[in-house]
Amino acid sequence: MQLKFKDYDKMSNIVNYLRNYNGPAVKIMEVCGTHTMSIARSGIRTLLSEKIKLISGPGCPVCVTAINRIDEIFELAKRHDTIIATFGDMLKVPGSKAGFNLSMLKSQGANIQIVYSAMDALNLAMNNKENEIIFLGIGFETTAPGTAVAIKEAAVKCIENFSVFSMHKYVEPALRALIESDDFDIDGFLCPGHVSTILGIRGFEFLVEEYKIPSVITGFEAEDILVAIYKILNQITGDNPSIENEYLRIVSYEGNKLAQNMLNEVFYPDDDLWRGIGVINKSGMAIRNKYSKFDAVKKFNINLDFVDKSTACKCGEIIKGKIQPDECKLFAINCTPENPIGPCMVSSEGACAAFYKYLRF
Amino acid sequence: MDDIITLDYGSGGKKTSQLIDELILKNFNNSQLLKLMDGAILPIQGHIAFSTDSFVVAPYFFPGGDIGKLSVCGTVNDLLMCGAIPKYLSLSLIIEEGFKTNDLSKILLSIRNTAIECGVNVVTGDTKVVEKGKGDGIYINTAGIGVIETEHYGKDKIEEGDAVIITGFVGDHGIAVMSARNNFFVETDIISDCMPLINIAKIIFKYGTKVKIMRDPTRGGLATTLNEFVEDTDFSIELNEKEIPIRDNVHYACEILGIDPLYSANEGKIVIIAADEIKQQLLNDLKELEEGKNAAIIGKVTKNHKGLVVLKTPIGGSRILTKLTGAQLPRIC
């Protein structure tokens, strides 16, 4: 079914079906943080039969950034000649010291600037020659090509004062780690729309070919998501796991070749630490030697620690789909958007923030 | 005058006098101000409302307005929300060394025009010049006095069944300023709704105590204002998202930036809680005005979710609408 943008009235049949669904109980994971937020904002959970549970997965890039890395960012921010260029989401993420974040460092005098793309950070470098600009590379295959473009551009223009702390990650290894974990208990995936625009349908075929898990690539409108849930249920009840593309208006089979090539040219897969999950082999986007001039890890001798520090916060369990946000003892008591303990509460796309903002009736 | 403002213009000496004569008095020619006393002596009868606000917007010229217009509208609108007709304003300027005199002149002209539109006189004021790097171009503070026109409004007057009305499109100002600040959406026409609400408030005053409370939903937007109405009360507000007027271009900009228009600032709208029996007539009256033609009834007061604002989404789901927490920051992807 193809729908035009915000065509609410056509949805009533699907909404009725999902509300009255009485088949086998199912758990569907939305991999992407933007889906998590969209589901919460549109009130989709309040429309579903009790037999359909939506589980938020590891798809918020801020939420999976390890505490160690956040602490390392703080150390970089304390350098007097440095400007940290970052997406806004990172400002309030606490490191290992509760309540301490980039926003606080900024008010103490650290030079931290919000940018909307890696190219903005590069422009900042070109306009502030006396400062070292470190761009915090956060995000999956969606944002990473932008970072790759900025790094290539910096190389062409021989920019000396620009580097990237790459914490970019690949989605596929994380999904594989999740599926292969002992207590994996998910019946279907809502595959991330933005990442799929880059990777194409092809990038998610492994979910069906290797693991036989019903999967639908979908956009971010409420109608997109409802249709995708409906399609996943059809796959489950019809015992016909496949990879369907509900985001036809954007996602192709092959994806964006240019962006894929860009990623491959600038990054290579290296082991990486995921908050709450631990080290996942070949899941991080490390900067290739050819561009090491722009690799903040090398430029500033950042000592990457790979031990996943545990805290009282249950973000790790939440992004693996083991518990819902309100099952964490800190939720809405010690951990609130004003005073977040874990990244799932601070990130605009975190499961806890979505739950706190929209679902605490 | 020089092309730029220097520290000398804040010295209290000749240059300060020059600034006052050539820029301030030229724009605000009234008997109280012309006396140039340390304060204004004002004839007022009845109960007064008294309000102050400071304006630090960057950039100070934005689509649909500027910091000058905003500084008059902000305080005038606050007085109106108290049920008062604004009469007098004070004007305090904190100018950063190096500020262009031409820009200052434009801002003062904008203040003058807006004050005339609102029927208020700028009767006292102050100017300071701070060193380069210690300001952000220009900061403005205004304080205002108005005479109470109607019995006071308050959340204690809200009752179950009351209607929630908004006087037009929400979110315009916040997105216009954010776009101007970041050079986003240069091809689009998102402009601030910054304007005095005097005409629209006069319509509302006519309904006396049938209007329970009203407020201009500035910082924090519609969502935060509605939360303030019902927090710590037995009531809840249930909104119908479909009915909330949001311009398409604002909607699209918000989707790209990952920002919720319901939290975006407005500078020319009023949200009203009114008795159910007058809602339609009030709406009709508002729609007669140019500035109220897009007014809409967007929800009602219930007792279903004590202290909460709940939004019914277009697909029929529900979610709560909390107060804004911190600043809205654009998302990663």
GROMACS .gro file of C-alpha atoms in nm, chain A:
model
  361
    1MET     CA    1   0.000   0.000   0.000
    2GLN     CA    2   0.133   0.341  -0.091
    3LEU     CA    3   0.008   0.643   0.096
    4LYS     CA    4   0.042   1.007   0.032
    5PHE     CA    5   0.204   1.225   0.298
    6LYS     CA    6  -0.008   1.250   0.615
    7ASP     CA    7  -0.307   1.070   0.469
    8TYR     CA    8  -0.469   0.995   0.804
    9ASP     CA    9  -0.814   0.896   0.690
   10LYS     CA   10  -0.694   0.601   0.485
   11MET     CA   11  -0.551   0.449   0.800
   12SER     CA   12  -0.868   0.358   0.981
   13ASN     CA   13  -0.883  -0.001   0.850
   14ILE     CA   14  -0.526  -0.070   0.950
   15VAL     CA   15  -0.573   0.094   1.290
   16ASN     CA   16  -0.882  -0.121   1.349
   17TYR     CA   17  -0.692  -0.434   1.252
   18LEU     CA   18  -0.403  -0.353   1.485
   19ARG     CA   19  -0.634  -0.260   1.769
   20ASN     CA   20  -0.830  -0.584   1.744
   21TYR     CA   21  -0.540  -0.814   1.656
   22ASN     CA   22  -0.583  -1.141   1.842
   23GLY     CA   23  -0.314  -1.361   1.686
   24PRO     CA   24   0.000  -1.485   1.857
   25ALA     CA   25   0.167  -1.234   2.092
   26VAL     CA   26   0.451  -1.057   1.910
   27LYS     CA   27   0.743  -0.835   1.998
   28ILE     CA   28   0.853  -0.597   1.725
   29MET     CA   29   1.172  -0.397   1.764
   30GLU     CA   30   1.218  -0.056   1.610
   31VAL     CA   31   1.590  -0.043   1.546
   32CYS     CA   32   1.603   0.331   1.486
   33GLY     CA   33   1.579   0.608   1.746
   34THR     CA   34   1.382   0.831   1.513
   35HIS     CA   35   1.121   0.555   1.488
   36THR     CA   36   1.116   0.534   1.867
   37MET     CA   37   1.039   0.903   1.892
   38SER     CA   38   0.785   0.896   1.612
   39ILE     CA   39   0.601   0.600   1.767
   40ALA     CA   40   0.583   0.780   2.100
   41ARG     CA   41   0.485   1.115   1.947
   42SER     CA   42   0.205   0.975   1.740
   43GLY     CA   43   0.069   0.764   2.025
   44ILE     CA   44   0.094   0.441   1.823
   45ARG     CA   45   0.137   0.223   2.133
   46THR     CA   46  -0.200   0.342   2.262
   47LEU     CA   47  -0.362   0.209   1.943
   48LEU     CA   48  -0.223  -0.145   1.947
   49SER     CA   49  -0.373  -0.465   2.079
   50GLU     CA   50  -0.205  -0.583   2.398
   51LYS     CA   51  -0.068  -0.871   2.195
   52ILE     CA   52   0.160  -0.637   1.999
   53LYS     CA   53   0.458  -0.503   2.192
   54LEU     CA   54   0.691  -0.247   2.042
   55ILE     CA   55   1.045  -0.262   2.178
   56SER     CA   56   1.303   0.015   2.131
   57GLY     CA   57   1.633  -0.111   1.997
   58PRO     CA   58   1.993   0.011   1.984
   59GLY     CA   59   1.929   0.269   1.715
   60CYS     CA   60   2.000   0.592   1.893
   61PRO     CA   61   2.364   0.680   1.825
   62VAL     CA   62   2.393   0.893   2.137
   63CYS     CA   63   2.254   0.614   2.355
   64VAL     CA   64   2.511   0.360   2.238
   65THR     CA   65   2.810   0.590   2.283
   66ALA     CA   66   3.009   0.443   2.571
   67ILE     CA   67   3.069   0.639   2.893
   68ASN     CA   68   3.443   0.606   2.835
   69ARG     CA   69   3.413   0.793   2.507
   70ILE     CA   70   3.210   1.069   2.670
   71ASP     CA   71   3.483   1.109   2.934
   72GLU     CA   72   3.742   1.124   2.655
   73ILE     CA   73   3.539   1.399   2.486
   74PHE     CA   74   3.543   1.599   2.811
   75GLU     CA   75   3.923   1.579   2.820
   76LEU     CA   76   3.941   1.708   2.462
   77ALA     CA   77   3.701   1.991   2.546
   78LYS     CA   78   3.925   2.107   2.830
   79ARG     CA   79   4.210   2.185   2.587
   80HIS     CA   80   4.237   2.565   2.576
   81ASP     CA   81   4.297   2.591   2.201
   82THR     CA   82   4.019   2.356   2.101
   83ILE     CA   83   3.668   2.403   1.972
   84ILE     CA   84   3.448   2.096   2.002
   85ALA     CA   85   3.197   2.092   1.717
   86THR     CA   86   2.902   1.868   1.788
   87PHE     CA   87   2.541   1.787   1.711
   88GLY     CA   88   2.315   1.933   1.981
   89ASP     CA   89   2.216   1.594   2.120
   90MET     CA   90   2.558   1.542   2.276
   91LEU     CA   91   2.554   1.848   2.500
   92LYS     CA   92   2.378   1.697   2.797
   93VAL     CA   93   2.508   1.341   2.787
   94PRO     CA   94   2.672   1.261   3.120
   95GLY     CA   95   3.000   1.072   3.142
   96SER     CA   96   3.110   0.866   3.438
   97LYS     CA   97   3.059   1.158   3.674
   98ALA     CA   98   2.684   1.201   3.724
   99GLY     CA   99   2.545   1.532   3.611
  100PHE     CA  100   2.864   1.645   3.437
  101ASN     CA  101   2.832   1.710   3.065
  102LEU     CA  102   2.950   1.924   2.775
  103SER     CA  103   2.692   2.188   2.850
  104MET     CA  104   2.845   2.231   3.194
  105LEU     CA  105   3.195   2.245   3.049
  106LYS     CA  106   3.071   2.512   2.808
  107SER     CA  107   2.945   2.727   3.093
  108GLN     CA  108   3.287   2.688   3.256
  109GLY     CA  109   3.450   2.835   2.947
  110ALA     CA  110   3.513   2.541   2.715
  111ASN     CA  111   3.455   2.633   2.352
  112ILE     CA  112   3.179   2.403   2.232
  113GLN     CA  113   2.975   2.484   1.925
  114ILE     CA  114   2.664   2.317   1.794
  115VAL     CA  115   2.681   2.233   1.427
  116TYR     CA  116   2.431   2.075   1.194
  117SER     CA  117   2.674   1.883   0.979
  118ALA     CA  118   3.039   1.783   0.959
  119MET     CA  119   3.080   2.040   0.681
  120ASP     CA  120   2.972   2.312   0.925
  121ALA     CA  121   3.254   2.195   1.150
  122LEU     CA  122   3.499   2.212   0.860
  123ASN     CA  123   3.384   2.566   0.782
  124LEU     CA  124   3.440   2.650   1.147
  125ALA     CA  125   3.797   2.523   1.108
  126MET     CA  126   3.854   2.733   0.798
  127ASN     CA  127   3.726   3.043   0.978
  128ASN     CA  128   3.913   2.983   1.304
  129LYS     CA  129   4.267   2.904   1.202
  130GLU     CA  130   4.403   2.967   1.550
  131ASN     CA  131   4.184   2.693   1.700
  132GLU     CA  132   4.183   2.318   1.663
  133ILE     CA  133   3.834   2.202   1.563
  134ILE     CA  134   3.738   1.853   1.673
  135PHE     CA  135   3.415   1.724   1.525
  136LEU     CA  136   3.237   1.457   1.727
  137GLY     CA  137   3.145   1.195   1.467
  138ILE     CA  138   2.831   1.035   1.606
  139GLY     CA  139   2.575   0.835   1.415
  140PHE     CA  140   2.528   0.537   1.189
  141GLU     CA  141   2.545   0.506   0.811
  142THR     CA  142   2.312   0.806   0.781
  143THR     CA  143   2.541   1.073   0.923
  144ALA     CA  144   2.876   0.906   0.857
  145PRO     CA  145   2.885   0.986   0.482
  146GLY     CA  146   2.864   1.354   0.571
  147THR     CA  147   3.163   1.312   0.798
  148ALA     CA  148   3.347   1.128   0.521
  149VAL     CA  149   3.279   1.414   0.280
  150ALA     CA  150   3.415   1.667   0.530
  151ILE     CA  151   3.731   1.462   0.586
  152LYS     CA  152   3.791   1.429   0.210
  153GLU     CA  153   3.731   1.800   0.166
  154ALA     CA  154   3.972   1.880   0.449
  155ALA     CA  155   4.234   1.667   0.274
  156VAL     CA  156   4.180   1.843  -0.060
  157LYS     CA  157   4.203   2.184   0.102
  158CYS     CA  158   4.496   2.082   0.324
  159ILE     CA  159   4.320   2.199   0.639
  160GLU     CA  160   4.555   2.158   0.934
  161ASN     CA  161   4.326   2.241   1.227
  162PHE     CA  162   4.040   1.997   1.169
  163SER     CA  163   3.995   1.645   1.301
  164VAL     CA  164   3.716   1.398   1.370
  165PHE     CA  165   3.668   1.183   1.678
  166SER     CA  166   3.491   0.903   1.495
  167MET     CA  167   3.239   0.720   1.709
  168HIS     CA  168   3.038   0.633   1.399
  169LYS     CA  169   2.900   0.281   1.395
  170TYR     CA  170   2.766   0.023   1.151
  171VAL     CA  171   2.411  -0.102   1.212
  172GLU     CA  172   2.452  -0.456   1.075
  173PRO     CA  173   2.707  -0.587   1.329
  174ALA     CA  174   2.492  -0.456   1.615
  175LEU     CA  175   2.184  -0.632   1.481
  176ARG     CA  176   2.382  -0.953   1.438
  177ALA     CA  177   2.516  -0.927   1.794
  178LEU     CA  178   2.165  -0.872   1.923
  179ILE     CA  179   2.016  -1.163   1.728
  180GLU     CA  180   2.295  -1.398   1.827
  181SER     CA  181   2.271  -1.312   2.198
  182ASP     CA  182   2.145  -1.598   2.421
  183ASP     CA  183   1.813  -1.446   2.519
  184PHE     CA  184   1.711  -1.287   2.189
  185ASP     CA  185   1.334  -1.265   2.188
  186ILE     CA  186   1.216  -1.041   1.903
  187ASP     CA  187   0.970  -1.152   1.634
  188GLY     CA  188   1.019  -0.877   1.380
  189PHE     CA  189   1.217  -0.566   1.295
  190LEU     CA  190   1.111  -0.221   1.185
  191CYS     CA  191   1.426  -0.144   0.988
  192PRO     CA  192   1.567   0.208   1.000
  193GLY     CA  193   1.450   0.431   0.715
  194HIS     CA  194   1.740   0.674   0.711
  195VAL     CA  195   2.008   0.406   0.723
  196SER     CA  196   1.823   0.215   0.451
  197THR     CA  197   1.843   0.511   0.217
  198ILE     CA  198   2.219   0.458   0.228
  199LEU     CA  199   2.240   0.077   0.248
  200GLY     CA  200   1.935  -0.004   0.039
  201ILE     CA  201   1.708  -0.305   0.084
  202ARG     CA  202   2.014  -0.517   0.015
  203GLY     CA  203   2.170  -0.399   0.342
  204PHE     CA  204   1.899  -0.573   0.544
  205GLU     CA  205   1.847  -0.891   0.345
  206PHE     CA  206   2.063  -1.083   0.594
  207LEU     CA  207   1.783  -1.052   0.850
  208VAL     CA  208   1.569  -1.283   0.641
  209GLU     CA  209   1.822  -1.488   0.449
  210GLU     CA  210   2.029  -1.581   0.751
  211TYR     CA  211   1.793  -1.538   1.047
  212LYS     CA  212   1.439  -1.568   0.899
  213ILE     CA  213   1.316  -1.263   1.090
  214PRO     CA  214   1.021  -1.071   0.941
  215SER     CA  215   1.144  -0.721   0.858
  216VAL     CA  216   1.002  -0.406   0.703
  217ILE     CA  217   1.194  -0.095   0.606
  218THR     CA  218   0.981   0.204   0.688
  219GLY     CA  219   0.968   0.582   0.699
  220PHE     CA  220   0.893   0.799   0.997
  221GLU     CA  221   0.536   0.915   0.951
  222ALA     CA  222   0.284   0.748   1.180
  223GLU     CA  223   0.112   0.598   0.876
  224ASP     CA  224   0.440   0.450   0.752
  225ILE     CA  225   0.497   0.282   1.083
  226LEU     CA  226   0.141   0.151   1.116
  227VAL     CA  227   0.159  -0.003   0.770
  228ALA     CA  228   0.496  -0.157   0.854
  229ILE     CA  229   0.363  -0.313   1.174
  230TYR     CA  230   0.068  -0.449   0.977
  231LYS     CA  231   0.305  -0.600   0.720
  232ILE     CA  232   0.524  -0.758   0.988
  233LEU     CA  233   0.215  -0.916   1.146
  234ASN     CA  234   0.115  -1.053   0.807
  235GLN     CA  235   0.460  -1.203   0.764
  236ILE     CA  236   0.445  -1.358   1.110
  237THR     CA  237   0.092  -1.497   1.084
  238GLY     CA  238   0.155  -1.615   0.728
  239ASP     CA  239   0.488  -1.770   0.831
  240ASN     CA  240   0.648  -1.587   0.545
  241PRO     CA  241   0.949  -1.393   0.674
  242SER     CA  242   1.078  -1.150   0.414
  243ILE     CA  243   1.230  -0.807   0.381
  244GLU     CA  244   0.969  -0.559   0.262
  245ASN     CA  245   1.021  -0.199   0.172
  246GLU     CA  246   0.743   0.032   0.289
  247TYR     CA  247   0.965   0.338   0.235
  248LEU     CA  248   0.936   0.315  -0.143
  249ARG     CA  249   0.947   0.689  -0.188
  250ILE     CA  250   1.310   0.697  -0.070
  251VAL     CA  251   1.473   0.355  -0.039
  252SER     CA  252   1.599   0.161  -0.339
  253TYR     CA  253   1.735  -0.192  -0.361
  254GLU     CA  254   2.096  -0.087  -0.399
  255GLY     CA  255   2.084   0.221  -0.176
  256ASN     CA  256   2.305   0.522  -0.225
  257LYS     CA  257   2.619   0.394  -0.397
  258LEU     CA  258   2.794   0.727  -0.378
  259ALA     CA  259   2.753   0.741   0.000
  260GLN     CA  260   2.857   0.377   0.034
  261ASN     CA  261   3.173   0.442  -0.165
  262MET     CA  262   3.243   0.749   0.042
  263LEU     CA  263   3.214   0.546   0.363
  264ASN     CA  264   3.443   0.275   0.229
  265GLU     CA  265   3.700   0.522   0.116
  266VAL     CA  266   3.731   0.707   0.446
  267PHE     CA  267   3.642   0.446   0.708
  268TYR     CA  268   3.715   0.081   0.777
  269PRO     CA  269   3.533  -0.152   1.019
  270ASP     CA  270   3.710  -0.186   1.352
  271ASP     CA  271   3.606  -0.330   1.687
  272ASP     CA  272   3.405  -0.081   1.884
  273LEU     CA  273   3.252  -0.042   2.226
  274TRP     CA  274   2.874  -0.002   2.252
  275ARG     CA  275   2.722   0.124   2.571
  276GLY     CA  276   2.531  -0.150   2.746
  277ILE     CA  277   2.625  -0.407   2.485
  278GLY     CA  278   3.004  -0.422   2.506
  279VAL     CA  279   3.256  -0.468   2.228
  280ILE     CA  280   3.110  -0.569   1.892
  281ASN     CA  281   3.360  -0.689   1.636
  282LYS     CA  282   3.405  -0.471   1.329
  283SER     CA  283   3.115  -0.246   1.427
  284GLY     CA  284   3.295   0.088   1.450
  285MET     CA  285   3.396   0.321   1.170
  286ALA     CA  286   3.765   0.390   1.217
  287ILE     CA  287   3.937   0.644   0.994
  288ARG     CA  288   4.170   0.492   0.734
  289ASN     CA  289   4.544   0.563   0.753
  290LYS     CA  290   4.521   0.769   0.436
  291TYR     CA  291   4.325   1.026   0.636
  292SER     CA  292   4.497   0.981   0.973
  293LYS     CA  293   4.585   1.352   0.978
  294PHE     CA  294   4.219   1.411   1.048
  295ASP     CA  295   4.176   1.133   1.303
  296ALA     CA  296   4.145   1.293   1.647
  297VAL     CA  297   4.227   0.958   1.811
  298LYS     CA  298   4.571   0.964   1.652
  299LYS     CA  299   4.622   1.339   1.655
  300PHE     CA  300   4.559   1.367   2.030
  301ASN     CA  301   4.672   1.019   2.135
  302ILE     CA  302   4.334   0.929   2.275
  303ASN     CA  303   4.368   0.607   2.468
  304LEU     CA  304   4.054   0.413   2.376
  305ASP     CA  305   3.935   0.204   2.668
  306PHE     CA  306   3.718  -0.095   2.573
  307VAL     CA  307   3.569  -0.192   2.908
  308ASP     CA  308   3.199  -0.117   2.923
  309LYS     CA  309   3.148   0.063   3.252
  310SER     CA  310   2.828  -0.041   3.420
  311THR     CA  311   2.613   0.203   3.614
  312ALA     CA  312   2.286   0.184   3.802
  313CYS     CA  313   2.124   0.307   3.484
  314LYS     CA  314   1.963   0.031   3.279
  315CYS     CA  315   2.007   0.194   2.938
  316GLY     CA  316   2.204  -0.113   2.826
  317GLU     CA  317   1.913  -0.344   2.901
  318ILE     CA  318   1.670  -0.102   2.740
  319ILE     CA  319   1.853  -0.077   2.408
  320LYS     CA  320   1.878  -0.454   2.393
  321GLY     CA  321   1.500  -0.469   2.434
  322LYS     CA  322   1.517  -0.658   2.762
  323ILE     CA  323   1.322  -0.409   2.966
  324GLN     CA  324   1.101  -0.109   2.907
  325PRO     CA  325   1.220   0.233   3.032
  326ASP     CA  326   0.977   0.243   3.325
  327GLU     CA  327   1.120  -0.085   3.453
  328CYS     CA  328   1.450   0.092   3.534
  329LYS     CA  329   1.454   0.195   3.902
  330LEU     CA  330   1.599   0.534   3.818
  331PHE     CA  331   1.334   0.619   3.557
  332ALA     CA  332   1.146   0.944   3.630
  333ILE     CA  333   1.280   0.943   3.988
  334ASN     CA  334   1.655   1.006   3.973
  335CYS     CA  335   1.670   1.012   3.597
  336THR     CA  336   1.469   1.281   3.419
  337PRO     CA  337   1.529   1.495   3.109
  338GLU     CA  338   1.636   1.781   3.340
  339ASN     CA  339   1.883   1.556   3.517
  340PRO     CA  340   1.954   1.256   3.296
  341ILE     CA  341   2.161   0.971   3.435
  342GLY     CA  342   2.177   0.769   3.116
  343PRO     CA  343   2.195   0.858   2.747
  344CYS     CA  344   1.855   0.705   2.669
  345MET     CA  345   1.705   0.986   2.874
  346VAL     CA  346   1.921   1.265   2.740
  347SER     CA  347   1.910   1.190   2.371
  348SER     CA  348   1.621   1.338   2.179
  349GLU     CA  349   1.582   0.995   2.023
  350GLY     CA  350   1.633   0.786   2.333
  351ALA     CA  351   1.377   0.532   2.445
  352CYS     CA  352   1.360   0.673   2.798
  353ALA     CA  353   1.319   1.032   2.677
  354ALA     CA  354   1.037   0.921   2.447
  355PHE     CA  355   0.871   0.724   2.725
  356TYR     CA  356   0.911   1.009   2.972
  357LYS     CA  357   0.789   1.277   2.736
  358TYR     CA  358   0.494   1.106   2.581
  359LEU     CA  359   0.376   0.796   2.763
  360ARG     CA  360   0.359   0.853   3.139
  361PHE     CA  361  -0.017   0.872   3.169
   0.00000   0.00000   0.00000
